[in-house]
Amino acid sequence: HRLDAGEFGVDRFELQPFPIRAHAVDVAGVVGRLEGGVEHRRAALAVLAAAVLFSTGGAAIKAADFSGWQIASLRSGIAGLTLLLLVPAARRGWGCRPLLVGTAYAATCICFVLATRLTIGANAIFIQSASPLFVMVLSPLLLRERVSPRDVGFMFPIGLGLALFLLGDQRAVATAPDPAAGNFIATVSAITFAFAMIGFRWLSRDGVLGATT
């Protein structure tokens, strides 16, 4: 639009169009940040719920009036059926390589339950959580990944704690009838969990993981 503007010392001036597009982009950015915040909170709550369930799992395993093998079978069976029902991607992409990695993870779940039935629940959880130590040892051999000195520094206290658990003398109690055997099985669980983690990375390199999870 053109208007006379002599009193302003100019012949005329033009009104420029309002930059609606720029404001639309800003609004979209704000909405995106809000949505990202909601997703972040959901993810944080999911991690918290997983931590609570994992922390109380040891007590539930000890309290159940079943054998270790029965608990492991029911636990994994319920989890498998839940994934098949709620995650459509879990119903496709079956093959030898996912089956191999799944076997390592199945061994992890079974060994964790058996270890929890024999030793203190906190021992089983901590020893299995030492799996990054075995990942550090196995990944250069299986994935050709380089281990940095920083990784070694982080893993040293974990290895020391694991050694104290395995070499320490623990008395048998009603809820932990054979701590030495339970700690050993928990160590096997940590090793198989390391193989599972390496397997997940192996599958993700060739895009197999996205088709199976």
Coordinates of C-alpha atoms in Angstrom, one line a residue, residues 59-188:
A59 CA 12.8 -59.9 46.2
A60 CA 9.9 -61.2 44.0
I61 CA 12.1 -64.1 42.7
K62 CA 13.0 -65.1 46.3
A63 CA 9.4 -64.8 47.5
A64 CA 7.9 -66.9 44.7
D65 CA 7.1 -70.5 45.7
F66 CA 8.6 -72.0 42.6
S67 CA 11.9 -73.5 41.5
G68 CA 14.5 -71.3 39.8
W69 CA 13.8 -72.9 36.4
Q70 CA 10.1 -72.4 36.8
I71 CA 10.5 -68.8 37.7
A72 CA 12.8 -68.2 34.8
S73 CA 10.4 -69.9 32.3
L74 CA 7.4 -68.0 33.5
R75 CA 9.3 -64.7 33.6
S76 CA 10.7 -65.0 30.1
G77 CA 7.5 -66.5 28.7
I78 CA 5.3 -63.5 30.0
A79 CA 7.9 -61.1 28.7
G80 CA 8.0 -62.8 25.3
L81 CA 4.2 -62.9 24.9
T82 CA 4.0 -59.2 25.9
L83 CA 6.5 -58.2 23.2
L84 CA 4.8 -60.2 20.6
L85 CA 1.4 -58.6 21.4
L86 CA 2.5 -55.0 21.9
V87 CA 5.5 -54.6 19.5
P88 CA 4.6 -55.6 16.0
A89 CA 8.2 -55.4 14.8
A90 CA 9.0 -58.3 17.1
R91 CA 6.9 -60.6 15.0
R92 CA 9.1 -60.2 11.9
G93 CA 12.8 -60.3 11.0
W94 CA 13.5 -63.7 12.5
G95 CA 16.7 -65.4 11.4
C96 CA 19.8 -67.2 12.6
R97 CA 21.7 -64.1 13.8
P98 CA 18.8 -62.7 16.0
L99 CA 18.3 -66.2 17.3
L100 CA 22.0 -66.4 18.3
V101 CA 21.8 -63.1 20.1
G102 CA 18.5 -64.1 21.7
T103 CA 20.0 -67.3 23.0
A104 CA 22.7 -65.2 24.8
Y105 CA 20.0 -63.0 26.3
A106 CA 17.9 -66.0 27.3
A107 CA 20.9 -67.5 29.1
T108 CA 21.4 -64.2 30.9
C109 CA 17.8 -64.2 32.2
I110 CA 18.0 -67.8 33.3
C111 CA 21.3 -67.4 35.1
F112 CA 20.1 -64.3 36.8
V113 CA 17.1 -66.0 38.3
L114 CA 19.2 -69.1 39.4
A115 CA 21.8 -66.8 40.9
T116 CA 19.2 -64.8 42.8
R117 CA 17.7 -68.0 44.3
L118 CA 21.1 -69.0 45.6
T119 CA 22.8 -65.8 46.7
I120 CA 21.9 -62.4 48.1
G121 CA 19.7 -60.5 45.6
A122 CA 22.0 -57.4 45.7
N123 CA 25.0 -59.7 44.9
A124 CA 23.3 -61.1 41.8
I125 CA 22.3 -57.6 40.6
F126 CA 25.7 -56.1 41.2
I127 CA 27.7 -59.0 39.6
Q128 CA 25.5 -59.0 36.5
S129 CA 25.9 -55.2 36.3
A130 CA 29.6 -55.9 35.9
S131 CA 28.9 -57.0 32.3
P132 CA 30.6 -53.8 30.8
L133 CA 33.9 -55.2 32.1
F134 CA 33.4 -58.3 29.9
V135 CA 32.2 -56.1 27.0
M136 CA 35.4 -54.2 27.2
V137 CA 37.4 -57.5 27.0
L138 CA 35.3 -59.1 24.2
S139 CA 34.5 -56.2 21.9
P140 CA 38.1 -55.8 20.5
L141 CA 38.0 -59.6 19.7
L142 CA 34.5 -59.8 18.3
L143 CA 33.8 -56.3 16.9
R144 CA 37.3 -55.0 16.3
E145 CA 36.6 -52.0 18.5
R146 CA 39.4 -50.2 20.2
V147 CA 39.4 -49.8 24.0
S148 CA 40.6 -46.5 25.3
P149 CA 42.7 -46.0 28.4
R150 CA 39.7 -44.1 29.8
D151 CA 37.6 -47.2 29.5
V152 CA 40.2 -49.2 31.4
G153 CA 40.2 -46.6 34.1
F154 CA 36.4 -46.9 34.5
M155 CA 36.4 -50.7 34.4
F156 CA 39.1 -51.1 37.0
P157 CA 36.9 -50.4 40.1
I158 CA 34.2 -52.7 38.6
G159 CA 36.7 -55.5 38.3
L160 CA 38.0 -55.0 41.8
G161 CA 34.5 -55.1 43.2
L162 CA 33.7 -58.2 41.3
A163 CA 36.8 -59.9 42.6
L164 CA 35.8 -59.0 46.2
F165 CA 32.4 -60.6 45.7
L166 CA 33.9 -63.8 44.3
L167 CA 36.7 -64.2 46.7
G168 CA 34.9 -63.0 49.8
D169 CA 33.5 -65.5 52.4
Q170 CA 29.7 -65.3 52.8
R171 CA 27.6 -67.3 55.2
A172 CA 24.6 -69.2 53.9
V173 CA 21.2 -67.9 55.1
A174 CA 17.6 -68.9 54.5
T175 CA 17.2 -66.6 51.5
A176 CA 20.7 -67.3 50.2
P177 CA 21.4 -71.0 50.7
D178 CA 24.6 -71.2 48.6
P179 CA 26.2 -67.7 48.0
A180 CA 29.4 -69.1 46.4
A181 CA 27.4 -71.0 43.7
G182 CA 25.0 -68.0 43.3
N183 CA 27.9 -65.6 42.8
F184 CA 29.5 -67.9 40.2
I185 CA 26.2 -68.2 38.2
A186 CA 25.8 -64.4 38.4
T187 CA 29.2 -64.0 36.9
V188 CA 28.1 -66.3 34.1

